[in-house]
Coordinates of C-alpha atoms in Angstrom, one line a residue:
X252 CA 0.0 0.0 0.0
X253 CA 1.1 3.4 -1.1
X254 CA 2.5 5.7 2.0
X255 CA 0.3 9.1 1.8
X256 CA 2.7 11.3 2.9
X257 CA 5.1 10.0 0.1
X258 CA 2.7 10.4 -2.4
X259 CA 1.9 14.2 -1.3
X260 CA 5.9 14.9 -0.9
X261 CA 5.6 13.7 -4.8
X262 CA 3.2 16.3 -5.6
X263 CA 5.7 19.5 -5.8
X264 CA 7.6 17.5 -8.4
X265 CA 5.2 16.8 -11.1
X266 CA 4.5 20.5 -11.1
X267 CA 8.1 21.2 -10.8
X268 CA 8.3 19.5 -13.8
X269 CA 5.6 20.7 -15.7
X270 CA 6.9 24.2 -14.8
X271 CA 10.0 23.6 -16.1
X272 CA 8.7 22.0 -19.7
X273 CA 6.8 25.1 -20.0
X274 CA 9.5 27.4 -19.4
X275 CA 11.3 25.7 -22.3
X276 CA 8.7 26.0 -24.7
X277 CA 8.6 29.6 -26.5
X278 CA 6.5 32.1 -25.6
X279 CA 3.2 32.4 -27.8
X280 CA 4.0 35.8 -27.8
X281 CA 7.6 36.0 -28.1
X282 CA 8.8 37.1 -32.1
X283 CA 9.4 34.4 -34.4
X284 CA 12.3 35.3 -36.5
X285 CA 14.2 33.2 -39.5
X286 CA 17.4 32.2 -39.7
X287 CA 20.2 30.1 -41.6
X288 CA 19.1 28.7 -45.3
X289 CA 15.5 29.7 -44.9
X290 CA 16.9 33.9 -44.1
X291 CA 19.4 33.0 -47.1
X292 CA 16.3 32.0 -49.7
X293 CA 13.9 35.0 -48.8
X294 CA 16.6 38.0 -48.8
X295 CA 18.1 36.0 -51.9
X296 CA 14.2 36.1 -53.2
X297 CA 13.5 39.6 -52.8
X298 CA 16.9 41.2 -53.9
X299 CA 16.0 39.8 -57.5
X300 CA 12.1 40.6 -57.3
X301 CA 14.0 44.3 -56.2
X302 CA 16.5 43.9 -58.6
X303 CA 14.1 42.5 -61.8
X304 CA 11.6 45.7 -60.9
X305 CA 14.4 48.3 -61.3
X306 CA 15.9 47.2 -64.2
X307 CA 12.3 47.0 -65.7
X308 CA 12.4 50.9 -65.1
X309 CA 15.8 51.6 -67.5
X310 CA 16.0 48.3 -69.6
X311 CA 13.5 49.7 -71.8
X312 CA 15.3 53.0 -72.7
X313 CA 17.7 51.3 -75.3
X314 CA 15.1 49.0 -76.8
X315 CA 13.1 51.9 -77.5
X316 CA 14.0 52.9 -81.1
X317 CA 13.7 49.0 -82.3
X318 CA 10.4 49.1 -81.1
X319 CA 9.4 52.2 -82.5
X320 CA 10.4 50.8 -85.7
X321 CA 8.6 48.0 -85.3
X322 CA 5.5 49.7 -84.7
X323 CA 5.4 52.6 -86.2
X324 CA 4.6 54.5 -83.5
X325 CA 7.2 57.4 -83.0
X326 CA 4.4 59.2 -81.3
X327 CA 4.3 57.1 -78.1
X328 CA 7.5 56.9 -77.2
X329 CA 7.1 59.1 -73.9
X330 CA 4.0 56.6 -73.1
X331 CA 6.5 53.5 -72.6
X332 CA 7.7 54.1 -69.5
X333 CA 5.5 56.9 -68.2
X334 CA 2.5 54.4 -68.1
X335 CA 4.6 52.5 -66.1
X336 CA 5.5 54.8 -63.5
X337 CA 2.1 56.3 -63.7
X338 CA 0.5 52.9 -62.5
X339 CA 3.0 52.2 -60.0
X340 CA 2.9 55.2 -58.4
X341 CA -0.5 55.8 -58.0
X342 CA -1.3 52.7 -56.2
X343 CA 1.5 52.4 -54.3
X344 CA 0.0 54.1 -51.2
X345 CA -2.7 51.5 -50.8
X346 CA 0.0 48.7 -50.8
X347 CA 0.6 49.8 -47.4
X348 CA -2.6 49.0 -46.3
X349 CA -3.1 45.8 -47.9
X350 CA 0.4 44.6 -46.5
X351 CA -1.0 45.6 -42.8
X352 CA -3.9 43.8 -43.0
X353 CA -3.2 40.7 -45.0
X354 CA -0.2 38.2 -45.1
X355 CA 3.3 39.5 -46.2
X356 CA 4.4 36.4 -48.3
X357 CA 0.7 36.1 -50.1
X358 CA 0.7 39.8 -50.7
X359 CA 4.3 40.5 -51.9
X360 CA 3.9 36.8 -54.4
X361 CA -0.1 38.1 -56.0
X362 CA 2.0 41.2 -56.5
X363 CA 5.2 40.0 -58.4
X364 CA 2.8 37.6 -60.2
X365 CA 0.8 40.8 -61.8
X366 CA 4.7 42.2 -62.2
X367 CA 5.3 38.9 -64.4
X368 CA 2.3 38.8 -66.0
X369 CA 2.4 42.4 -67.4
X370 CA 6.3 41.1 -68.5
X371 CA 5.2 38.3 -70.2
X372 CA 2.4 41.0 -72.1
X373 CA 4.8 43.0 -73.5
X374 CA 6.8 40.4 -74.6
X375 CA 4.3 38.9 -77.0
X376 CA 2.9 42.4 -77.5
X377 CA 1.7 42.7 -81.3
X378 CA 1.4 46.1 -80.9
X379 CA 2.6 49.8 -79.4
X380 CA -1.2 50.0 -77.6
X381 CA -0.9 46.2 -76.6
X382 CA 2.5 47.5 -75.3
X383 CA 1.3 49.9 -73.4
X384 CA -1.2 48.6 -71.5
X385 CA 0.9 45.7 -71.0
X386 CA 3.2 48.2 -69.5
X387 CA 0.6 49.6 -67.1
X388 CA 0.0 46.2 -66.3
X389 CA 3.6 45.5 -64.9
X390 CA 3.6 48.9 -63.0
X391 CA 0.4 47.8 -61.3
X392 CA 2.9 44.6 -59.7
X393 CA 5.2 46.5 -59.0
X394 CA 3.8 49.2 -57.1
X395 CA 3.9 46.5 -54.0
X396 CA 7.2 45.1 -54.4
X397 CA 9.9 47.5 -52.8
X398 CA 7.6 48.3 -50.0
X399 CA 6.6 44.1 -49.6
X400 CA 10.4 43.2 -49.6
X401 CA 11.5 45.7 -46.9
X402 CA 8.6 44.3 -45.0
X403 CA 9.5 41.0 -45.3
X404 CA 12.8 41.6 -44.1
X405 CA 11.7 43.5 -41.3
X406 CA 9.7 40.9 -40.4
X407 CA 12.0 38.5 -41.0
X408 CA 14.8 39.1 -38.5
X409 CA 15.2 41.7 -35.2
X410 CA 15.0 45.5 -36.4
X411 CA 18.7 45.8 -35.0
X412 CA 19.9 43.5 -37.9
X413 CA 18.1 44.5 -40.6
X414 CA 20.3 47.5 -41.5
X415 CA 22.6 45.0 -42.6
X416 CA 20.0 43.2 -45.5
X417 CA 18.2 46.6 -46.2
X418 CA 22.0 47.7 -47.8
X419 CA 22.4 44.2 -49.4
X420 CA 18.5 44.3 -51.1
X421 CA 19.3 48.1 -52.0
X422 CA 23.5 47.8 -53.0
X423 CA 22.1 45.0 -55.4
X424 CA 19.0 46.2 -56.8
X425 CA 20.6 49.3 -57.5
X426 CA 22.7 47.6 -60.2
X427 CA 19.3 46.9 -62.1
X428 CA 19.2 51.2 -63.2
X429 CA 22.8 50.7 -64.0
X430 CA 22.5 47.5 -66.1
X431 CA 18.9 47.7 -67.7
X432 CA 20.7 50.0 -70.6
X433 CA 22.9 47.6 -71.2
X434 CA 21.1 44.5 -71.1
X435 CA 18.5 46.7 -73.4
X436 CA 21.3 47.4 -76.2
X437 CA 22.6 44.1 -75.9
X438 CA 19.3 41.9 -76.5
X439 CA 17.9 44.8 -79.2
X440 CA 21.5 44.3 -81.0
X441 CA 21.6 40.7 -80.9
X442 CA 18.3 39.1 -80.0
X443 CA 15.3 40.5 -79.9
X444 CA 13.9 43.9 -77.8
X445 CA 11.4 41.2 -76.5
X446 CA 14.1 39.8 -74.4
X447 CA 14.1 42.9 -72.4
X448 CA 10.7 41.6 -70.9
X449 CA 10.9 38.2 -71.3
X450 CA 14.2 38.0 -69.0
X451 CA 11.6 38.7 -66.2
X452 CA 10.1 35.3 -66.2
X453 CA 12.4 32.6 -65.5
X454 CA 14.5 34.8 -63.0
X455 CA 10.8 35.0 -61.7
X456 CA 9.9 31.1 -61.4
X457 CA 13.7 31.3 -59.3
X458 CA 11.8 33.8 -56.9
X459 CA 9.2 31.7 -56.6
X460 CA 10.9 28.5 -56.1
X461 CA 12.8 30.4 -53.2
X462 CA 9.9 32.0 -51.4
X463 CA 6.9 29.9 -51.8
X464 CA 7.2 26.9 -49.4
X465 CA 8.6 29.2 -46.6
X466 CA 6.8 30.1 -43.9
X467 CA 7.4 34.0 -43.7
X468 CA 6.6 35.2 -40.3
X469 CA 4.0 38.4 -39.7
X470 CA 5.0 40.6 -36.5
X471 CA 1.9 42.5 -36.6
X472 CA -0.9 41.2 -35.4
X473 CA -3.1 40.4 -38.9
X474 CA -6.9 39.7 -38.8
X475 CA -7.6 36.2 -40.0
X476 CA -8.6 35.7 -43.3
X477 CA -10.9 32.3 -43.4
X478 CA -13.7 33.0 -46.2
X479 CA -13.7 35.2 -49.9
X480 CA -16.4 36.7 -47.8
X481 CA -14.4 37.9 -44.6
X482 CA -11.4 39.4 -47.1
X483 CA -14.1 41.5 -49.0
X484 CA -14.8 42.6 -45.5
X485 CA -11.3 43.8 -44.2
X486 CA -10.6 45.5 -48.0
X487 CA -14.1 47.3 -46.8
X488 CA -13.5 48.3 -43.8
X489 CA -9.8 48.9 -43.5
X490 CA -8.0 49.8 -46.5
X491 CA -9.8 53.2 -47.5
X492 CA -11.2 52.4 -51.0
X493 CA -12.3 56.5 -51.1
X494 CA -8.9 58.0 -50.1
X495 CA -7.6 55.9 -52.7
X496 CA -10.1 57.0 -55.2
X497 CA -9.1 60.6 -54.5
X498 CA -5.2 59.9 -54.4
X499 CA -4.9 58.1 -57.7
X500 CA -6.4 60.8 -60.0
X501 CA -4.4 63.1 -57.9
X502 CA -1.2 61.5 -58.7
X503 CA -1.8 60.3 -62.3
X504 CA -2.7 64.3 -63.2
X505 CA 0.5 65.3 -61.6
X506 CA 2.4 62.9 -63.9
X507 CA 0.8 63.6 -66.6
X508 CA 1.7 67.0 -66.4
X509 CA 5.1 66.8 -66.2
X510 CA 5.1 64.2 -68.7
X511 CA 3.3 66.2 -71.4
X512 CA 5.1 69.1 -70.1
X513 CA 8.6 68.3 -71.5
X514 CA 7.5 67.9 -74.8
X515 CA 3.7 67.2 -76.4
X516 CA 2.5 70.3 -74.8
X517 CA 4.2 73.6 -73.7
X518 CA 4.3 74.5 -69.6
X519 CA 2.0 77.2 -70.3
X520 CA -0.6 75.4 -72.3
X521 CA -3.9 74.7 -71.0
X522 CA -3.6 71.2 -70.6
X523 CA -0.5 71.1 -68.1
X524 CA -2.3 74.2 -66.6
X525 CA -5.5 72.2 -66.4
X526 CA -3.7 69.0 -64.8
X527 CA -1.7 71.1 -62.6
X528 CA -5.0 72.4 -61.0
X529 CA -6.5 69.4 -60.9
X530 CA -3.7 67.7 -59.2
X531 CA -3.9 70.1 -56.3
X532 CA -7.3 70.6 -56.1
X533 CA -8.0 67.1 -55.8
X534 CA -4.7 66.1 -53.6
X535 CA -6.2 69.1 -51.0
X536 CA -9.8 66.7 -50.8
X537 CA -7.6 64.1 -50.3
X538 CA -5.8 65.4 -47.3
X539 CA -9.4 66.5 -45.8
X540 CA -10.2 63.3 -46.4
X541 CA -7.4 61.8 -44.6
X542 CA -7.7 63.5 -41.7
X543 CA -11.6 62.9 -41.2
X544 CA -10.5 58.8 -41.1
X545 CA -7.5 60.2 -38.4
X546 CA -5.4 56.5 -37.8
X547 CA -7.6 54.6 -40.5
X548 CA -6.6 56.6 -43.5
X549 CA -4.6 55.5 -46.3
X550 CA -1.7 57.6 -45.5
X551 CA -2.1 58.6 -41.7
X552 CA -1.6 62.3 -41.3
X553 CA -0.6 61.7 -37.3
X554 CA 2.5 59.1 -38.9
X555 CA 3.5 61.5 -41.7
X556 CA 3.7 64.5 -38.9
X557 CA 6.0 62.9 -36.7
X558 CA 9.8 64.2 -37.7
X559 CA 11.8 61.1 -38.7
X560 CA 9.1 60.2 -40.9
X561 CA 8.8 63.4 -43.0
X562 CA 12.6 63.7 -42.7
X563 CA 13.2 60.5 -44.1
X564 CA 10.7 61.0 -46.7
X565 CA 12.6 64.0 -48.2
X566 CA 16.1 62.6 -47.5
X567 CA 14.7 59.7 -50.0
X568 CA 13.7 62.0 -52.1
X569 CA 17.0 63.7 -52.9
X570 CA 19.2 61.1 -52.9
X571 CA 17.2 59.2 -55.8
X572 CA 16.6 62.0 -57.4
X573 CA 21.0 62.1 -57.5
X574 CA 20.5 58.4 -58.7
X575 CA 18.6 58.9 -61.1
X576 CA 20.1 62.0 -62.5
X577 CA 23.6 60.7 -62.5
X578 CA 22.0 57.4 -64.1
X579 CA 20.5 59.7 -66.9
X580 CA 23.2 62.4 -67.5
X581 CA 26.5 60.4 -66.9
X582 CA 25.8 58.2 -70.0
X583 CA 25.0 61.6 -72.4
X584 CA 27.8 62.8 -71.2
X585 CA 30.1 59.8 -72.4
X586 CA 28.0 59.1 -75.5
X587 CA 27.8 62.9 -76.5
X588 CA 30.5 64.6 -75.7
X589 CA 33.2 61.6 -75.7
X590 CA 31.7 59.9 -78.5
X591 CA 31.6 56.5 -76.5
X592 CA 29.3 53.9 -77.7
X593 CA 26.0 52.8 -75.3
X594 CA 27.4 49.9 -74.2
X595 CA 31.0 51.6 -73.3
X596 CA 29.1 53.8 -71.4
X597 CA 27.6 51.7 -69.0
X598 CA 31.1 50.3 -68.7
X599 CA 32.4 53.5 -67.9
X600 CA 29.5 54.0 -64.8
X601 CA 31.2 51.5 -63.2
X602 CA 33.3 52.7 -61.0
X603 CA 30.1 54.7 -59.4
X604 CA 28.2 51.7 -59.6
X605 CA 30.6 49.2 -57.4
X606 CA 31.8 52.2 -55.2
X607 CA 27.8 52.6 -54.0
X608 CA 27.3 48.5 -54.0
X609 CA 30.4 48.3 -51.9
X610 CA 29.5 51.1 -49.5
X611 CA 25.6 49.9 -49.2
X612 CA 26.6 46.4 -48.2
X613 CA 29.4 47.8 -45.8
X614 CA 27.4 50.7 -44.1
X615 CA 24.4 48.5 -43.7
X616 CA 27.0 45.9 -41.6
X617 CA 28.2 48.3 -39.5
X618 CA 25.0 50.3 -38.6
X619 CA 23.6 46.9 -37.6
X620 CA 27.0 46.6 -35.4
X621 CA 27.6 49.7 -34.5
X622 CA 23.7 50.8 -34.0
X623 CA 23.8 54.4 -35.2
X624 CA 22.2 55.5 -38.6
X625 CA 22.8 59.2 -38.9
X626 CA 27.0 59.3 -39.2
X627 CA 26.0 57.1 -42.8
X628 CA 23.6 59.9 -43.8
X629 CA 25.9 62.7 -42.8
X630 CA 28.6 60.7 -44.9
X631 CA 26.0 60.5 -47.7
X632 CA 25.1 64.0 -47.7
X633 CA 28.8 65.2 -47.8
X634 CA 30.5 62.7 -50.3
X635 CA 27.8 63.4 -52.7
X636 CA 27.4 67.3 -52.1
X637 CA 31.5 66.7 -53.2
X638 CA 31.0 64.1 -55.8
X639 CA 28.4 66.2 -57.8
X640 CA 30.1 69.5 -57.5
X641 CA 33.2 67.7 -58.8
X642 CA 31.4 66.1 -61.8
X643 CA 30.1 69.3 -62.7
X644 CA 33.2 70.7 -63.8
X645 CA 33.6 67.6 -66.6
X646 CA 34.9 69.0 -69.7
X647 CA 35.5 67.2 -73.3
X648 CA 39.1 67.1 -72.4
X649 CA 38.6 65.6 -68.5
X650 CA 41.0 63.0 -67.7
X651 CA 40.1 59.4 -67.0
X652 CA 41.6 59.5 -63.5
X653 CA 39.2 62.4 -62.7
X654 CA 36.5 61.0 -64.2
X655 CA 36.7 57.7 -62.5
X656 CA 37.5 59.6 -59.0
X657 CA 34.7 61.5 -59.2
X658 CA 32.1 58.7 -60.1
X659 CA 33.4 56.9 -56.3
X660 CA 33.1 59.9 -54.7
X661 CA 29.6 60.1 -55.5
X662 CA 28.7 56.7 -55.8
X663 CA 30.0 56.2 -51.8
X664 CA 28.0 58.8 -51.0
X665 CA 24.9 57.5 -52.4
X666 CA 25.7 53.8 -51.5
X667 CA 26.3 54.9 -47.9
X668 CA 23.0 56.7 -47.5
X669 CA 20.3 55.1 -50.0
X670 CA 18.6 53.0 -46.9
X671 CA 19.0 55.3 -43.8
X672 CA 15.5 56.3 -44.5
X673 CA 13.8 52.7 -43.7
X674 CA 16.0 52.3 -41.3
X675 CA 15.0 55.2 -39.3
X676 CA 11.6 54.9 -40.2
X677 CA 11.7 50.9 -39.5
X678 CA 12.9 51.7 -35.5
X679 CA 10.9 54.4 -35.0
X680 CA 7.1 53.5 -35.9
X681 CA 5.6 50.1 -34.4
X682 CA 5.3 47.3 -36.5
X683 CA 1.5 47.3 -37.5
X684 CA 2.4 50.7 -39.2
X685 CA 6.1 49.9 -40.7
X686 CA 3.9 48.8 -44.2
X687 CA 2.0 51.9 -44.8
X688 CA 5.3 54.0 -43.8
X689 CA 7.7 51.8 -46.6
X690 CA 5.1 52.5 -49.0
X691 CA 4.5 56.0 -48.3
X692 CA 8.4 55.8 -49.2
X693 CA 8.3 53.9 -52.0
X694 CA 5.9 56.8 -53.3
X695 CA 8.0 59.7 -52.4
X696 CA 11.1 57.7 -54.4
X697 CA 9.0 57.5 -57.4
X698 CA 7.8 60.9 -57.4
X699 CA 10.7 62.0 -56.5
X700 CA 12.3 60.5 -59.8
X701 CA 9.4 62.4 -62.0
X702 CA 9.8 65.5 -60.8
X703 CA 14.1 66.3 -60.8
X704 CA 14.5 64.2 -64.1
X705 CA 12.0 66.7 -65.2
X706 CA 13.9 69.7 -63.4
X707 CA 17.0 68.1 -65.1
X708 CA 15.8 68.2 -68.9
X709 CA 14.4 71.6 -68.0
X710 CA 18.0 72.8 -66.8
X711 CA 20.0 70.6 -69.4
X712 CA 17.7 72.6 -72.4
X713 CA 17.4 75.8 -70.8
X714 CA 21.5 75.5 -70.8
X715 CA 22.0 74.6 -74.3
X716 CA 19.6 77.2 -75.7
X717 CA 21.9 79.1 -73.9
X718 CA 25.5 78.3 -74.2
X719 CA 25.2 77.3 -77.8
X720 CA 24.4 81.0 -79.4
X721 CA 28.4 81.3 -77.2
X722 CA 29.8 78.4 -77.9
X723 CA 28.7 77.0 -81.5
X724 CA 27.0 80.8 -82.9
X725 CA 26.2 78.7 -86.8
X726 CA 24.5 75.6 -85.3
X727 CA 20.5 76.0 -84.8
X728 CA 19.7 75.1 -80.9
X729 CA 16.7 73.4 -81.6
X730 CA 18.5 71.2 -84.4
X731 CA 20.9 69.5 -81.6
X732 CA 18.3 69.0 -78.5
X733 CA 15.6 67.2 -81.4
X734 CA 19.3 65.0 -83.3
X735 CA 19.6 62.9 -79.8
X736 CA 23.2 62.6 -77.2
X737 CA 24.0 59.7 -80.0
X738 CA 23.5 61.4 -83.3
X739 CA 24.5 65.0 -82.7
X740 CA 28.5 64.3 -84.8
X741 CA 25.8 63.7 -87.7
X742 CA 24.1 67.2 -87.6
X743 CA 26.7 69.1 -87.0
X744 CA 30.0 70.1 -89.1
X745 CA 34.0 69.1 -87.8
X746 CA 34.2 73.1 -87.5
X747 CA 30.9 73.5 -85.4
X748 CA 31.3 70.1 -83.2
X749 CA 34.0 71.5 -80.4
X750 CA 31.9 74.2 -79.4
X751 CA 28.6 71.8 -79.5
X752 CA 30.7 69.5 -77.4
X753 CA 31.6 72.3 -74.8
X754 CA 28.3 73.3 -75.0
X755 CA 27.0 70.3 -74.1
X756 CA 29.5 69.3 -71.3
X757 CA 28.5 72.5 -69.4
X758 CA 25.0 71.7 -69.7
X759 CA 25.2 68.3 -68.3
X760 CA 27.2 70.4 -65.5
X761 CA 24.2 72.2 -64.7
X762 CA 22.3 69.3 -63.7
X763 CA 24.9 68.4 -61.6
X764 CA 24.9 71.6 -59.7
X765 CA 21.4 70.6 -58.5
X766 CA 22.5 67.4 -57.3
X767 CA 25.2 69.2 -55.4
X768 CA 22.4 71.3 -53.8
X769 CA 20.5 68.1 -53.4
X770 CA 23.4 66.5 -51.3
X771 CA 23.6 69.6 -48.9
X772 CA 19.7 69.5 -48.5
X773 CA 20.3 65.8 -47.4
X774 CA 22.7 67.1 -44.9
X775 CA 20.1 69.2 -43.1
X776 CA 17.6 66.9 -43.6
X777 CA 19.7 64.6 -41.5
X778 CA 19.3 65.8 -38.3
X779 CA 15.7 65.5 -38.6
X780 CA 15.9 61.4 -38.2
X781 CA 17.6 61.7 -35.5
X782 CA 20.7 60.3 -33.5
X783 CA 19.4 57.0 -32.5
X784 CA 21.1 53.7 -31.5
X785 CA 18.9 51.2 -32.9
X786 CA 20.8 47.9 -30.8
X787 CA 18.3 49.6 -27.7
X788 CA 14.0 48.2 -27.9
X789 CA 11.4 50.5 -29.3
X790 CA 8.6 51.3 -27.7
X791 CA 5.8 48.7 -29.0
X792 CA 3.0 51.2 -28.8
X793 CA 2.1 53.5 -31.6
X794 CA 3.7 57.1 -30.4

């Protein structure tokens, strides 16, 4: 017979022992993070989806006249990549939304698949409209793909290390404005210009491969999605169909007016007027709007208010707007002015290109390290404040040493600094409002890229109506700006050319004195996100 008192004296150890088998189980609510091969195949996954959607921005650029040919359709040229850009941008916004209230992974793959569809569209595209809508069609995918990869990564490990895989995802993908010209020239001169979009596709069945049968975590809290029915619901209720209805027309009249602006219609013609005006007017309902629906709006007015948001917004904004400018103008100036071919170009944007891939990577290691952002945008402001004044004194006659030198400067700085913004951003709002933030971003980068590229045509024509009359008196303006950076040697006679050349190097310097006033605008705009070491917890509460 069993002894009572031994039986009772056993009691405390068969809790003990539960006690302790719970303490070793994790906490339901303690973060779930990835790690090893599975971290390796999603930031591997997303840098490509990152990569694939920038060089679908700039691929298109030297594939352009083939495709023209093709079609006849000389007139739509300036629809190619503006409907693009015009159906990324204006739902961009609302990706935020749909990211915070529905999974990451399902999100981020329905997106890229729209992306590949609208690749594989203008691939077998039979004609320029086919092309075009096509075109809007890939935009529409990739409105939710920058903003869905930051968020899986966030998600995906601690906010302390994700510094480091923000600068690999943005060192990398950066290569794809660099490369799409290339790649372009190379599959119009020896395949086909349908290459350029077909290319998409099986680098896309490698994303999927890498992503689909891993479980990506969700941080936020996400309402759960059983029934067609209870989606229908949360789209309803949560993701502000009107304030999206307001933005987009908002957005699409603003890029339409710069786009018609710089060349179908003049500034002061009543169509740019007219979508000007209705831009504004319709953006100021919007804003009303927003601020009726206070934390449930589409872009939350309270979010945008708070400093390190709007400061990284505008730091964003100027340092791809240098991207993109140096992207543009560095390749006129080695095709115009030193006659080098497209592809010898791209070559010779190398050494900004590995100097801002090498500095991405790096600065991202060492912020997650060293847990301080703003010394890397402080270093970005000043190396390219340096690097674009010193490329604005290139001349016909600049030496390769100086033109290489100048490229790293700039291309450090831009490396160094490109993804401070989500960083700050990332350790600063709580994690059920880190999606609409990174889109919010993601909108301000592509707006950003309108507007100064449309500044920077502005200030490269303005120049050469100017300095041509000086430099080159017998050559008609208007005759060089409509022959092209690649055909001006065929317009203009062996007497004329050295004074079109200086002409046009001094233009192209222009440009680059806005980039240098861009880079000291960063500098300011630094201090705004703030001196933060992000190693120490964030508050978990909205602030």
């Amino acid at each position: 017979m069993t002894d009572p008192k031994s039986w009772e004296e056993s009691l405390p150890n068969v809790h003990e022992k539960k006690n302790q088998d719970a303490s070793s189980e994790p906490l339901k609510d303690e973060p779930v993070y990835l790690t090893g091969a599975r971290l390796l195949m999603v930031l591997t996954g997303v840098t490509l989806v990152c990569f694939l959607m920038l060089l679908d921005t700039s691929i298109i650029s030297t594939a352009i006249p083939k495709i023209t040919s093709q079609f006849h359709s000389l007139g739509d040229i300036g629809w190619y990549g503006s409907s693009y850009q015009i159906a990324s941008a204006c739902l961009q916004p609302l990706t935020g939304k749909i990211y915070t209230n529905f999974s990451s992974k399902w999100s981020f793959l329905a997106f890229f698949f729209v992306f590949e569809l609208g690749s594989l569209l203008c691939g077998i595209a039979s004609s320029s409209k086919m092309l075009i809508i096509a075109r809007s069609i890939a935009g529409i995918g990739s409105s939710g793909l920058m903003n869905g990869s930051l968020t899986i990564i966030a998600s995906s490990v601690p906010l302390h290390k994700s510094p480091a895989l923000i600068g690999i995802i943005m060192g990398f993908s950066q290569l794809g404005v660099a490369c799409g010209p290339l790649l372009g020239g190379a599959f119009t001169q020896y395949t086909t210009w349908r290459w350029c979009f077909y290319i998409n596709l099986p680098i896309g069945a490698l994303v999927a491969i890498l992503i689909l049968f891993i479980d990506i975590p969700d941080q936020a809290g996400k309402p759960a999605v059983k029934s067609p029915k209870v989606a229908l619901d949360i789209v309803r209720r949560e993701l502000d169909l009107f304030g999206f209805a307001l933005f987009a027309p908002a957005a699409i009249q603003l890029l339409l007016a710069l786009e018609y602006g710089q060349g179908e219609h003049a500034w002061n013609s009543a169509t740019v007027i007219g979508l000007f005006c209705g831009a504004g007017g319709t953006f100021i309902v919007f804003l009303l709007w927003e601020y009726r629906q206070g934390d449930r709006a589409m872009i939350p007015l309270a979010m945008v208010a708070q400093r390190t948001v709007w400061s990284s917004c505008i730091f964003l904004m100027c340092v791809f707007a240098m991207v993109l400018c140096a992207s543009y103008y560095l390749p006129i100036y080695f095709q115009a002015v030193r006659n080098d071919s497209p592809l010898m170009s791209g070559v010779h944007l190398l050494p900004s290109i590995l100097s801002q891939l090498l500095l991405a990577v790096s600065s991202g290691a060492l912020i997650t390290n060293l847990g301080y952002y703003f010394p890397w945008a402080f270093f970005c402001a000043v190396f390219t404040s340096i690097g674009s004044g010193l490329i604005s004194t290139f001349t016909p006659g600049t030496s390769t040493g100086k033109w290489v030198g100048y490229q790293i400067i700039l291309g450090a700085g831009r490396g160094a600094g490109f993804q401070v913004p989500m960083i700050a951003v990332q350790n600063t709002l709580p994690a059920t409002q880190i999606s609409i933030a990174m889109s919010i971003l993601m909108f301000i980068q592509t707006l950003s890229g309108a507007v100064f590229l449309t500044f920077g045509n502005l200030i490269f024509s303005s120049g050469l109506k100017e300095l041509l009359p000086i430099d080159a008196p017998n050559v008609n303006p208007e005759v060089i700006i409509a022959a092209g950076a690649s055909n001006i040697r065929e317009v203009v006679s062996g007497q004329d050319l050295p004074g079109v050349l200086k002409a046009y190097a001094q233009s192209i310097d222009h440009v680059f004195y806005m980039c240098a006033a861009l880079g000291v605008t960063c500098g300011i705009i630094a201090f705004g996100m703030g001196f933060k070491d992000i190693r120490q917890k964030k508050p978990t509460s909205p602030a």
